[in-house]
mmCIF file of C-alpha atoms and ligand atoms in Angstrom:
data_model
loop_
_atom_site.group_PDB
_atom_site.id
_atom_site.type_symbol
_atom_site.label_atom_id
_atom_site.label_comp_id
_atom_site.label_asym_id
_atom_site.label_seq_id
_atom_site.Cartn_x
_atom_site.Cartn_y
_atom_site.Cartn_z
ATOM 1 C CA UNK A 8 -18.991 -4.482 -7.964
ATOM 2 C CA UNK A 9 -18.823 -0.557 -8.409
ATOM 3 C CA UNK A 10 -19.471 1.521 -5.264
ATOM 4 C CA UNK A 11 -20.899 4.986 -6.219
ATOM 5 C CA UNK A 12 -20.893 7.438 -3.281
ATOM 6 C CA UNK A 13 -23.300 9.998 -2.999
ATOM 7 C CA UNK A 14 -20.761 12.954 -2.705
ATOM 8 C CA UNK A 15 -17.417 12.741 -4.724
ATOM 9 C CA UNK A 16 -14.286 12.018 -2.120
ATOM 10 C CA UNK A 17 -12.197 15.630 -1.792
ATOM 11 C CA UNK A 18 -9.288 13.889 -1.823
ATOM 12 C CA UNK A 19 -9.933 12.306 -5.123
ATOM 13 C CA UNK A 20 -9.565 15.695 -6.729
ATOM 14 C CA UNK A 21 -6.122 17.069 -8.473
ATOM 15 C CA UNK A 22 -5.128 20.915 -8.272
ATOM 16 C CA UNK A 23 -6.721 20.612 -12.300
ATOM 17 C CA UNK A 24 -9.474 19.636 -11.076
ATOM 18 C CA UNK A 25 -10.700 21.467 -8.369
ATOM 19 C CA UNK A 26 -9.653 24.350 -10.449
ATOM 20 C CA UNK A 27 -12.193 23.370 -13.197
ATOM 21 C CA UNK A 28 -14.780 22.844 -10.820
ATOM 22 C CA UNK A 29 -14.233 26.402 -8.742
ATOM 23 C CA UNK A 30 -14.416 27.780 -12.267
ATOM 24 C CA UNK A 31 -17.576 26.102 -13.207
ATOM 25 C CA UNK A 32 -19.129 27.692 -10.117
ATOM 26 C CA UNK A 33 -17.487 31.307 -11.187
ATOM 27 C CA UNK A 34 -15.064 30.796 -7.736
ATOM 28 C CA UNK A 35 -11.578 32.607 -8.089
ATOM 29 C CA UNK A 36 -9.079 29.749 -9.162
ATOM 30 C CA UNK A 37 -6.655 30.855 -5.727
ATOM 31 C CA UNK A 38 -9.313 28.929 -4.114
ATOM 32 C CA UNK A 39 -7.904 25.764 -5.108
ATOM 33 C CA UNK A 40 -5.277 26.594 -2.858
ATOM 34 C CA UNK A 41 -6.660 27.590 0.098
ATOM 35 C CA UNK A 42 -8.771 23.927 0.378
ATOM 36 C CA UNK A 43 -5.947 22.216 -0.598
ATOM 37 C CA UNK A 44 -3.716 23.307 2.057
ATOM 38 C CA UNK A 45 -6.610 23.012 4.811
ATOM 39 C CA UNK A 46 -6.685 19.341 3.480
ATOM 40 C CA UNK A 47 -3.408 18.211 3.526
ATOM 41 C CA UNK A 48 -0.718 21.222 5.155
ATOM 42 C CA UNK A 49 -3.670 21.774 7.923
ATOM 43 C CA UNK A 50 -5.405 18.428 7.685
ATOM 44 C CA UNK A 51 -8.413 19.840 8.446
ATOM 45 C CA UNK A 52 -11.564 17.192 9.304
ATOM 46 C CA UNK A 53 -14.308 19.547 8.349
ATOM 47 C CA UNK A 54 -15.494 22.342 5.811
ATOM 48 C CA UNK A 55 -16.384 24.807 9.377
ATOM 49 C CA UNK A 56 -12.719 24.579 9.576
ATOM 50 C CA UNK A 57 -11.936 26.703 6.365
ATOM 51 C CA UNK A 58 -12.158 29.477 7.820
ATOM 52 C CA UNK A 59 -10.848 31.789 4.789
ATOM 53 C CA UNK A 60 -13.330 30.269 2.530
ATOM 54 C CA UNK A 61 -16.170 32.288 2.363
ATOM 55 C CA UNK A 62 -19.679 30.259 4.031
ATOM 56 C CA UNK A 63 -21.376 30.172 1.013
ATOM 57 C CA UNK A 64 -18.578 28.345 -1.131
ATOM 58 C CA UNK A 65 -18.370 25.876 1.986
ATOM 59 C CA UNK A 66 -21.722 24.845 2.396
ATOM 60 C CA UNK A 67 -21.283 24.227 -1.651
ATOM 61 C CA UNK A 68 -18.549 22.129 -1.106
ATOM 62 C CA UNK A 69 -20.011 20.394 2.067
ATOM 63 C CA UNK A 70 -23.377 19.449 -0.753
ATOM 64 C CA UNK A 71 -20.628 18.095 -3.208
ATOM 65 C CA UNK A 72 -17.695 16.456 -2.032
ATOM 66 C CA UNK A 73 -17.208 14.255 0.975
ATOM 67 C CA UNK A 74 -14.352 14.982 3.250
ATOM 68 C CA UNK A 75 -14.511 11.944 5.379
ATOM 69 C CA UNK A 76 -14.187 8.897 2.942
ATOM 70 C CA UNK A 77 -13.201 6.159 5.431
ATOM 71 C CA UNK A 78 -13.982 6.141 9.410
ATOM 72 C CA UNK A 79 -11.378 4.724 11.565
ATOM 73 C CA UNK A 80 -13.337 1.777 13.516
ATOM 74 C CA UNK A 81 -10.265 1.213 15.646
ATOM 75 C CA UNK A 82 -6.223 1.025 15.470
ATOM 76 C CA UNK A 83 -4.148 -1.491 17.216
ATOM 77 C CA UNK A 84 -1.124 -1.790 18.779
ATOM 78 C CA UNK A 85 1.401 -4.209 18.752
ATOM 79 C CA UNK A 86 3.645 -5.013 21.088
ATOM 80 C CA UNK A 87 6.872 -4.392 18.367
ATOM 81 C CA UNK A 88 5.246 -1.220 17.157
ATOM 82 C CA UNK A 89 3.349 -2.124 14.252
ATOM 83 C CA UNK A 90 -0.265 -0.670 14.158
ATOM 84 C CA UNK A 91 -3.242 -1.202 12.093
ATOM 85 C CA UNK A 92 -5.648 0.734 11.409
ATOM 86 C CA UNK A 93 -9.147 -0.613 10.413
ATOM 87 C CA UNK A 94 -10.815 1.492 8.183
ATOM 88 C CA UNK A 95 -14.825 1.673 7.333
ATOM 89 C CA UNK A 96 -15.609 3.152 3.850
ATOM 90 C CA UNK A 97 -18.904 4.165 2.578
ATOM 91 C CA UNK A 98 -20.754 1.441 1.771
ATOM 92 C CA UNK A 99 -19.522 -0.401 5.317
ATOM 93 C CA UNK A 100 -16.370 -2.205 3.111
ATOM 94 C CA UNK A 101 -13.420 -2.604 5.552
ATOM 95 C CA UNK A 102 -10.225 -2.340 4.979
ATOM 96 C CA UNK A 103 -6.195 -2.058 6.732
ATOM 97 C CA UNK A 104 -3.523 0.675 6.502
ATOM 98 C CA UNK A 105 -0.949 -0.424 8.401
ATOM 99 C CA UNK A 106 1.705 1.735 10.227
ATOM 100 C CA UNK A 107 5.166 0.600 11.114
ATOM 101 C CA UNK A 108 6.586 2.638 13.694
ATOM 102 C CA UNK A 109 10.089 0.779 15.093
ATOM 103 C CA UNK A 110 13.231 0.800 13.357
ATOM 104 C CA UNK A 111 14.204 -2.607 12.559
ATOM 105 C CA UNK A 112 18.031 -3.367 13.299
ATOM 106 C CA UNK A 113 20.178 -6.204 12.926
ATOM 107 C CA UNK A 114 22.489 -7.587 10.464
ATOM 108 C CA UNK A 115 20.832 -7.942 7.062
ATOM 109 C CA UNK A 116 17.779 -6.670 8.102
ATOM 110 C CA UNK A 117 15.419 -3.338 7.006
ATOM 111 C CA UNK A 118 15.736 -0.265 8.607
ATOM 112 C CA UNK A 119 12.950 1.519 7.683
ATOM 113 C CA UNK A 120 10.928 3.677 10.250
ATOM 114 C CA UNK A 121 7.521 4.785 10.018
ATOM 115 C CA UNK A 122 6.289 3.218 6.870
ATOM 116 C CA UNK A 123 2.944 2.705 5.968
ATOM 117 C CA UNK A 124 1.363 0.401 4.092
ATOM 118 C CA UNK A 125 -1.978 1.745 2.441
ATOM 119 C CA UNK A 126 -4.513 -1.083 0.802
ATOM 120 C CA UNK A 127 -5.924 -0.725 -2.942
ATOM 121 C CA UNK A 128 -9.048 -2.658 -3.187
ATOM 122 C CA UNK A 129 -11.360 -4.242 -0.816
ATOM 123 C CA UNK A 130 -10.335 -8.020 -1.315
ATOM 124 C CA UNK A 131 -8.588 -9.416 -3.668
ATOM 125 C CA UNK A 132 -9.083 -11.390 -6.988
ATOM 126 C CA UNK A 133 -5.529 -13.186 -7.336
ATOM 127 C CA UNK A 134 -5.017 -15.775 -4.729
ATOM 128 C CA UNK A 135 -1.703 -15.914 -3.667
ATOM 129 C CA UNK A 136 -1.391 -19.527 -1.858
ATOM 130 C CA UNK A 137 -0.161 -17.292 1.281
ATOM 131 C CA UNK A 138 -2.100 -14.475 1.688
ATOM 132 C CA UNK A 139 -5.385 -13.731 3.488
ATOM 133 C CA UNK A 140 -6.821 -11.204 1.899
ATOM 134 C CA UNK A 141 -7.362 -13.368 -1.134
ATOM 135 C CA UNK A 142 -9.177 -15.733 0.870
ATOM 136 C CA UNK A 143 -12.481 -13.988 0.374
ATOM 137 C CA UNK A 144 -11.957 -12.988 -2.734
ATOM 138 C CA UNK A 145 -12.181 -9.449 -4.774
ATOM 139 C CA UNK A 146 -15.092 -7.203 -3.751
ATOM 140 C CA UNK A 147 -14.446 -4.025 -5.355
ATOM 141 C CA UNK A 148 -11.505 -1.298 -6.229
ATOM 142 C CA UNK A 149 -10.767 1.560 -3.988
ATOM 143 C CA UNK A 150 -11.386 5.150 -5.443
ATOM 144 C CA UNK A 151 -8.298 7.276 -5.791
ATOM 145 C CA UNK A 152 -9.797 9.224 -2.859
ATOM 146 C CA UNK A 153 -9.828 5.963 -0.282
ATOM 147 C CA UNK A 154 -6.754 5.235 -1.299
ATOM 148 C CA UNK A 155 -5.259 9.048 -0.589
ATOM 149 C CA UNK A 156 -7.723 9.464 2.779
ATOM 150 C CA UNK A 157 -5.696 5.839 4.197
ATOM 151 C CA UNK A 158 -2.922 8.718 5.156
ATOM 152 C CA UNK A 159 -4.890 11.599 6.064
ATOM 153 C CA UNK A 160 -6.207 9.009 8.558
ATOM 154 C CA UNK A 161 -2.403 8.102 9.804
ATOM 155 C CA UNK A 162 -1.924 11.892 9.862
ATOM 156 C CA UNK A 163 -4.823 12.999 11.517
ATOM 157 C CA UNK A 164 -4.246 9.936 14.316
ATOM 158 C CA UNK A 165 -0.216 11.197 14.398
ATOM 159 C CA UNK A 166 -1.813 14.734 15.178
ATOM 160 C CA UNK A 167 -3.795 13.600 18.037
ATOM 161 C CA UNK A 168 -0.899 11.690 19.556
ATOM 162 C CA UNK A 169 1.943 14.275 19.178
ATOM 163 C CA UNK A 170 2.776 17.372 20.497
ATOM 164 C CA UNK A 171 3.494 18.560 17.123
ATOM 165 C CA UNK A 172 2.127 21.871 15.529
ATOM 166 C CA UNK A 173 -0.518 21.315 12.414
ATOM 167 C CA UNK A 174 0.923 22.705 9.393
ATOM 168 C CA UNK A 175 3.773 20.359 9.177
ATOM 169 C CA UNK A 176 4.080 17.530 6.616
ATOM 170 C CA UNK A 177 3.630 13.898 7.688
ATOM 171 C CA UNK A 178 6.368 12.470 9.685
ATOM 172 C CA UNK A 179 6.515 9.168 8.097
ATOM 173 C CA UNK A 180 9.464 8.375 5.766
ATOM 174 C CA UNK A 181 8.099 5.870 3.272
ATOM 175 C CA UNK A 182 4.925 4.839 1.763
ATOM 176 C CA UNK A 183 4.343 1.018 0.510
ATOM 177 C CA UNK A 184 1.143 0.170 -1.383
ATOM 178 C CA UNK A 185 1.713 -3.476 -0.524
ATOM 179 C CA UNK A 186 -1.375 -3.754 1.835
ATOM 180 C CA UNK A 187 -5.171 -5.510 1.006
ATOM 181 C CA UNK A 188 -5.246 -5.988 -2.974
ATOM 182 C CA UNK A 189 -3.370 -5.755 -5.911
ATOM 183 C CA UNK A 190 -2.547 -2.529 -6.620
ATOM 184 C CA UNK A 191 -1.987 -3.040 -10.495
ATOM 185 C CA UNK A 192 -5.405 -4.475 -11.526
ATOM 186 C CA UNK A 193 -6.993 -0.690 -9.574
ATOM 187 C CA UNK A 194 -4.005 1.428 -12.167
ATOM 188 C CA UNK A 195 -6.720 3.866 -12.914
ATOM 189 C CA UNK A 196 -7.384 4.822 -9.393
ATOM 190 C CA UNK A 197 -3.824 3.450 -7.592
ATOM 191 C CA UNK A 198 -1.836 6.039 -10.355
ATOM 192 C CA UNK A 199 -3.981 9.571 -9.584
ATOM 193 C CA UNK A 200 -3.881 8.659 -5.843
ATOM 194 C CA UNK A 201 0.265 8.166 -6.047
ATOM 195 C CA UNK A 202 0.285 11.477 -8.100
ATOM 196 C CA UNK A 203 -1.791 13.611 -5.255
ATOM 197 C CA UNK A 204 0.422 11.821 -2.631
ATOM 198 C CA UNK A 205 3.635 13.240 -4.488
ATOM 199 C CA UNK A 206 2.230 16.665 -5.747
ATOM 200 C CA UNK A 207 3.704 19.620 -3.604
ATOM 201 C CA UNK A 208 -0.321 21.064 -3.457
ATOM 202 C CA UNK A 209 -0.895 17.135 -1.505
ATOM 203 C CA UNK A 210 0.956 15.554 0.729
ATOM 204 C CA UNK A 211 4.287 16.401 -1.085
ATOM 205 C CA UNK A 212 5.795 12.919 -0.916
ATOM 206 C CA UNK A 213 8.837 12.198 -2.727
ATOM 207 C CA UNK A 214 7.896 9.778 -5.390
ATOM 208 C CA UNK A 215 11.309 7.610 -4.218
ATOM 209 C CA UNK A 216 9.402 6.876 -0.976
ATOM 210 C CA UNK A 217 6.605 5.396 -2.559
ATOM 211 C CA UNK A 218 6.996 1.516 -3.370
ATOM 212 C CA UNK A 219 4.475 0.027 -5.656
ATOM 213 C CA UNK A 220 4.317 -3.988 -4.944
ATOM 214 C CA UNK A 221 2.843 -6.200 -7.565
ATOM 215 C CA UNK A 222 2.080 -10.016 -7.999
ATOM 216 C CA UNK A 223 3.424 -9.323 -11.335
ATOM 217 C CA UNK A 224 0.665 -7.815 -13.854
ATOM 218 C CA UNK A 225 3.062 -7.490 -16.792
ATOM 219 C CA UNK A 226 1.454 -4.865 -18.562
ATOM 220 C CA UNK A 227 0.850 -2.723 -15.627
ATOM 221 C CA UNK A 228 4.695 -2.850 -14.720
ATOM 222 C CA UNK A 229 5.337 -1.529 -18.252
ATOM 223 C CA UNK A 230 2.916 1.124 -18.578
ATOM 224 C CA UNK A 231 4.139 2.288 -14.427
ATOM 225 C CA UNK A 232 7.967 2.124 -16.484
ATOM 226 C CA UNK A 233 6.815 4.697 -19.062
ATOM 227 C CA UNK A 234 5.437 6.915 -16.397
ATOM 228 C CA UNK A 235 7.514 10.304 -15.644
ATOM 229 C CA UNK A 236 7.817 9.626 -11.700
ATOM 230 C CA UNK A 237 10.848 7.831 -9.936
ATOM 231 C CA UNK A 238 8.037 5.366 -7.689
ATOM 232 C CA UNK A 239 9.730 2.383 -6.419
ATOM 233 C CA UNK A 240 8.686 -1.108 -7.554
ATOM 234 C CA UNK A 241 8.527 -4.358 -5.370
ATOM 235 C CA UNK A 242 7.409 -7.334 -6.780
ATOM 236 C CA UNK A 243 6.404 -10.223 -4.405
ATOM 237 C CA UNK A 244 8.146 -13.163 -6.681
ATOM 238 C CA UNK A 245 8.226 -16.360 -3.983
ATOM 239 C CA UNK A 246 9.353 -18.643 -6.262
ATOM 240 C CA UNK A 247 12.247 -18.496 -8.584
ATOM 241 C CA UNK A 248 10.953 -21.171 -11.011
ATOM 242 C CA UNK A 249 7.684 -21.400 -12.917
ATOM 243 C CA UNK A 250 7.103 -24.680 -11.214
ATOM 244 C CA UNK A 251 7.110 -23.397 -7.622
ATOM 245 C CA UNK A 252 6.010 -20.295 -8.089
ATOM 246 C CA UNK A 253 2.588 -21.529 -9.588
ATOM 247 C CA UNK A 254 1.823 -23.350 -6.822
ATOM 248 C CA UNK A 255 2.149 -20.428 -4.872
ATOM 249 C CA UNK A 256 1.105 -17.264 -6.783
ATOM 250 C CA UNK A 257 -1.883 -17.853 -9.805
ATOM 251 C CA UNK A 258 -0.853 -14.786 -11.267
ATOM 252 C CA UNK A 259 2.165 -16.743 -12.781
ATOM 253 C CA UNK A 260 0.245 -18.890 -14.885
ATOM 254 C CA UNK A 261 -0.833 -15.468 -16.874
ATOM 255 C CA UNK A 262 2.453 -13.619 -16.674
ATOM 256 C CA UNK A 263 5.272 -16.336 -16.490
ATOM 257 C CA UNK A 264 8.737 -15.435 -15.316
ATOM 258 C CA UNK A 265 9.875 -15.722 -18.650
ATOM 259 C CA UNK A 266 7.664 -12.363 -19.674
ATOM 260 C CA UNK A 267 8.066 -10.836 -15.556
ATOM 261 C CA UNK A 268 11.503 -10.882 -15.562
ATOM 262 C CA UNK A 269 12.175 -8.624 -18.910
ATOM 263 C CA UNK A 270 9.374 -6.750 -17.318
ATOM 264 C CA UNK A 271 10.837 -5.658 -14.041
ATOM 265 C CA UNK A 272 14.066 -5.386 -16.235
ATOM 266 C CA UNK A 273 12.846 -2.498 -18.521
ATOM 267 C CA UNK A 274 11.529 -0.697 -14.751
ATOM 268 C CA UNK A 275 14.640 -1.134 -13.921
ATOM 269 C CA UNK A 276 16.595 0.580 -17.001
ATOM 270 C CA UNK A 277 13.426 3.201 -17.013
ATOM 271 C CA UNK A 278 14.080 4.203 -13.574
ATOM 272 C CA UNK A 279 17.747 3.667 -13.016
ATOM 273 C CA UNK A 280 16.694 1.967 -10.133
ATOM 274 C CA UNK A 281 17.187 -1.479 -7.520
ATOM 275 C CA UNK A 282 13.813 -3.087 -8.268
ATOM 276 C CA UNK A 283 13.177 -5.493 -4.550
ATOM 277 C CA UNK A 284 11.999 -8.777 -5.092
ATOM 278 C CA UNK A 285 10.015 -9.479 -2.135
ATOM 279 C CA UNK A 286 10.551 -14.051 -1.148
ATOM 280 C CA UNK A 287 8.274 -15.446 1.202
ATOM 281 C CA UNK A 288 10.457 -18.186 2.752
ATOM 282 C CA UNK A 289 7.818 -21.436 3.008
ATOM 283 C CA UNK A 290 9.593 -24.478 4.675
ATOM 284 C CA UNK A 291 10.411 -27.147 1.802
ATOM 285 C CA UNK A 292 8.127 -25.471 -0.764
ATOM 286 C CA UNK A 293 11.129 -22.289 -1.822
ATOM 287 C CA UNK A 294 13.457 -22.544 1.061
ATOM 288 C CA UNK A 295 15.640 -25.161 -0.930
ATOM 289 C CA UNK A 296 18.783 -24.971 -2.855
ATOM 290 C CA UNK A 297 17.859 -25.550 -6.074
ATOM 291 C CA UNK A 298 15.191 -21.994 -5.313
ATOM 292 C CA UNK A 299 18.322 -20.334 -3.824
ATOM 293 C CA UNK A 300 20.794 -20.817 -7.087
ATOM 294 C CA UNK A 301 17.691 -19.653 -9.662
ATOM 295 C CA UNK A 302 16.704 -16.448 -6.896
ATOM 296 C CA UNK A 303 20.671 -15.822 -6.972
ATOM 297 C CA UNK A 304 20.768 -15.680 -11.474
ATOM 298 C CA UNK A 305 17.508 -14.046 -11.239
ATOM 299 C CA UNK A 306 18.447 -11.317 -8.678
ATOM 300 C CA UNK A 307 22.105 -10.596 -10.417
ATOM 301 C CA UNK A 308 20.428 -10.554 -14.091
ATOM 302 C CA UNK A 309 17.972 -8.099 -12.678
ATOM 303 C CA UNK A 310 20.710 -6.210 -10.459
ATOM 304 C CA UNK A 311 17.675 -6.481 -8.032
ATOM 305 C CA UNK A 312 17.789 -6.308 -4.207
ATOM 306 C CA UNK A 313 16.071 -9.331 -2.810
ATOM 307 C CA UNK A 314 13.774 -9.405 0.626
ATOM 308 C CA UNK A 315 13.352 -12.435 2.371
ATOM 309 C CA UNK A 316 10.410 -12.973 4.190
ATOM 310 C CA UNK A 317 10.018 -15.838 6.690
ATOM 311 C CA UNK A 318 6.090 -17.231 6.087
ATOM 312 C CA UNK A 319 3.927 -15.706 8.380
ATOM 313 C CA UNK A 320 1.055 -18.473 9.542
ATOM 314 C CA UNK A 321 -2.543 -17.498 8.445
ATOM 315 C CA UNK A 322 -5.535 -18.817 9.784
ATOM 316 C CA UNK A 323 -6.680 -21.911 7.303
ATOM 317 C CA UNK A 324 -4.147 -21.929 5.435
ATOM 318 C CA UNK A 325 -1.077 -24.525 5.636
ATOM 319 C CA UNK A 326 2.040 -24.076 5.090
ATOM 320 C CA UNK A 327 5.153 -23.672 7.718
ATOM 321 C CA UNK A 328 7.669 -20.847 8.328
ATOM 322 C CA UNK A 329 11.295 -22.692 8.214
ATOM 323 C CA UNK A 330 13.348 -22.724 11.291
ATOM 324 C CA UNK A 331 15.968 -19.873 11.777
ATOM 325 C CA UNK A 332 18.891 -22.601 10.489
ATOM 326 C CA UNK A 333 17.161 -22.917 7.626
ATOM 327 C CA UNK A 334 16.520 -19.307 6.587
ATOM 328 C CA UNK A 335 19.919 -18.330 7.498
ATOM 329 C CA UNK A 336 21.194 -20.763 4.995
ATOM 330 C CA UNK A 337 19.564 -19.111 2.101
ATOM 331 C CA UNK A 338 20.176 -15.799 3.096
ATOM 332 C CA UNK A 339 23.658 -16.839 3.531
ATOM 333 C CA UNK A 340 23.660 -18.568 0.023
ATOM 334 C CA UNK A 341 22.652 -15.558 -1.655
ATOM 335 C CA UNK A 342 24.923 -13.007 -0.024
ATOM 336 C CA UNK A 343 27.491 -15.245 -0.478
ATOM 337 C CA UNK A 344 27.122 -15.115 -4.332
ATOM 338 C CA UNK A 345 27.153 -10.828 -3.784
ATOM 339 C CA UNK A 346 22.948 -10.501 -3.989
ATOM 340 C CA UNK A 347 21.878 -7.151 -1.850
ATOM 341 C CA UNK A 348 19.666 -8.953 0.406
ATOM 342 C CA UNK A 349 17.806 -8.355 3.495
ATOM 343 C CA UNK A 350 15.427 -10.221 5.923
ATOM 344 C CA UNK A 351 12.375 -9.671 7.407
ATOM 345 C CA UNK A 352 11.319 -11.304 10.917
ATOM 346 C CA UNK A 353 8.072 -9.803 9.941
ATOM 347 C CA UNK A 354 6.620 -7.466 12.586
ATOM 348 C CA UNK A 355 3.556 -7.356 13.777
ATOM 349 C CA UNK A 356 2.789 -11.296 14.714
ATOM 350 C CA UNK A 357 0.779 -10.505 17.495
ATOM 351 C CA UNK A 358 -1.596 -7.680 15.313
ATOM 352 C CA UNK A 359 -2.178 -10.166 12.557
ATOM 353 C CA UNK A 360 0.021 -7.695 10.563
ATOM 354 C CA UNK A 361 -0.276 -10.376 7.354
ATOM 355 C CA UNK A 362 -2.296 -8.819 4.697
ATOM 356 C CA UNK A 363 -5.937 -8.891 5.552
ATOM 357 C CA UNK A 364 -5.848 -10.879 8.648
ATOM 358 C CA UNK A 365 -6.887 -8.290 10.301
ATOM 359 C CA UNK A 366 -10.041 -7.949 8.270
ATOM 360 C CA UNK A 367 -11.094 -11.070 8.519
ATOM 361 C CA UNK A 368 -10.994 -11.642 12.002
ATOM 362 C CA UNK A 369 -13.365 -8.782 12.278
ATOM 363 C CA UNK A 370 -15.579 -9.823 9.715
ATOM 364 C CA UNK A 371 -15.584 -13.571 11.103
ATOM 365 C CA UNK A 372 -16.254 -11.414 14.632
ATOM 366 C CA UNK A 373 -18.887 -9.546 12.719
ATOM 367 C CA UNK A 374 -20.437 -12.234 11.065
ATOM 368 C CA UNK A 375 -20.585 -14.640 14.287
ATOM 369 C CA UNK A 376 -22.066 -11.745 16.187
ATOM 370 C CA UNK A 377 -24.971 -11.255 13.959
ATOM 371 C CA UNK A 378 -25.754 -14.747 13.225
ATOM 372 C CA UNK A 379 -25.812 -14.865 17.329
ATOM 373 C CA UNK A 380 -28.795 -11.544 17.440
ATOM 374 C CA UNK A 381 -30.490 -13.854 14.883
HETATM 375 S S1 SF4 B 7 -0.465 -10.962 -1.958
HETATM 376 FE FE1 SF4 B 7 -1.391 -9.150 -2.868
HETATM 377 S S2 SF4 B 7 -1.964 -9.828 -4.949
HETATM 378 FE FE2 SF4 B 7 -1.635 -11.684 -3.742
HETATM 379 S S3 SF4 B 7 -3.675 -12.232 -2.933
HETATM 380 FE FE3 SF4 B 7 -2.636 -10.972 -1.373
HETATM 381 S S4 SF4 B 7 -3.322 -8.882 -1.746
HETATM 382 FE FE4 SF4 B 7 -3.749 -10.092 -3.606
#
């Protein structure tokens, strides 16, 4: 399903072209400049706001671009720090950006602070066994200016909680696109949006904090390989076997490990960098030996770091998250045999932090609501 909005999104637009398009309306190019620092070095929310543009050239704008995108329906907190953000596009589509505020310490484990994780498409089309946003299936791909307006909304809510002055570049140290979709089958869109996130004119983002996360679409990890920028790669494997990782990811079935693997290994020469192989840990489905000594060849082959995950329950799905003995035994097993390896106690349990849980508890909400006015 194609959504076509009435205006274009702003923040769909490169320095190019907005250029082109203040020359098609005989505007001075220097223009391009002014709107693109009221967008993202002022984050300005309206067109009144650009106050060195002259009226005319904003009321223009106002008739042909739209500077809101998505509406923020409502963010929630967590109790660990995590916080979602539920955003409504256009054409009432929902979708999650999800901000991760804590540091995460321990021994082993991620310390990242203030990463977000921005969604690709509303839905998704490939099923992974685990994951709730494929539960309802694909609905349609985000335009590069959803995708870019997920952290003008983090930005803009940042501005409104801290004392800090506007002007200043967003506080958060690392981007993921690992929220509701794949963000390989949307390249078109996903690869302009990662370009205005980087550019110095957007929200200047070093290219090294921005982590792409695939199921594994084989081409796309190619084509992102030949690419000039240093973006980081994730790619959620879950099963270190062909065997167990059908059962939990479809996607394998088209792109087998036997054509992944050389795949993430030519990203990996391309970029000169640790590619992370993200490993849901399911209780007696990849949590066993035999899965730890084939993640352990895979991971060494690769030079890859790994990231274990312990399953996170979703509604209606089965499954079981092993016990701490039993995830500390793999871990162990692989950093034993020298694999850089982390784990995750995934945050965000009591937010439905999961991929698109969120989402569909509101929709179910939704739904239920409306088939109670009826
Ligand atoms: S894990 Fe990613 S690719 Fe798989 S179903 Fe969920 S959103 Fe889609």
């Amino acid at each position: 399903m194609k959504f076509v909005p009435k205006k274009k999104p702003i923040y769909g637009e490169s320095k190019d072209s907005l250029e082109a398009y203040l020359a098609e309306i005989k505007q001075p190019k220097f223009r391009a400049k002014q709107i693109l620092d009221w967008l993202y070095k002022k984050r300005a929310f309206s067109w009144d706001e650009m106050t060195n543009l002259p009226q005319a050239l904003r009321e223009k704008l106002s008739e042909e671009f739209e500077i809101t995108p998505s509406k923020r329906i409502f963010d929630k907190a967590s109790a660990d720090n995590t916080e979602k953000l539920l955003l409504e596009l256009g054409d009432g589509s929902l979708i999650e950006t999800v901000v991760i505020r804590a540091p995460q310490t321990g021994v082993g484990q991620e310390n990242s602070r203030k990463t977000i994780c921005i969604s690709t498409q509303v839905g998704c089309a490939y099923g992974c066994k685990f994951c709730a946003s494929g539960l309802a299936g694909w609905k349609r791909d985000l335009s590069t200016g959803e995708i870019v307006s997920q952290l003008i909304q983090v930005c803009h809510l940042e501005d409104s909680t801290t004392q800090r002055a506007k002007e200043e570049i967003a506080s958060f140290d690392n981007i993921v696109v690992m929220g509701m979709g794949e963000p390989m089958a949307n390249y078109k869109n996903l690869l302009p949006a990662l370009r205005i996130l980087n550019a110095d004119w957007g929200l200047n983002f070093g290219a090294r904090r921005i982590t792409v996360s695939t199921s594994g679409l084989v081409p796309r990890i190619i084509e992102l390989a030949n690419e000039p920028e240093q973006f980081r790669l994730a790619i959620s494997l879950h099963g270190a076997t062909n065997e167990v990782r059908n059962q939990i990811m479809p996607v394998n079935k088209h792109y087998p490990l036997e054509e992944l693997i050389p795949a993430i290994k030519k990203y990996t020469e391309a970029k000169s960098r640790m590619v992370t192989l993200e490993f849901i840990l399911i209780e007696e489905i990849n949590d066993t030996l035999d899965q730890s000594e084939k993640l352990i060849d895979i991971a060494l082959d690769l030079g890859a770091h790994v990231n274990l995950i312990p399953y996170n329950k979703v509604e209606g799905l089965e499954w079981k998250r092993p016990s701490i003995t039993r995830q500390d035994v793999f871990y162990n097993a692989l950093k034993k045999a020298g694999v850089s390896v982390t784990i995750r106690r995934e945050k965000g349990h009591d937010i439905a932090a999961a991929c698109g849980q969120l989402k569909l508890k509101t929709e179910k909400a939704q739904a239920e609501a409306e088939g109670a006015a009826v």
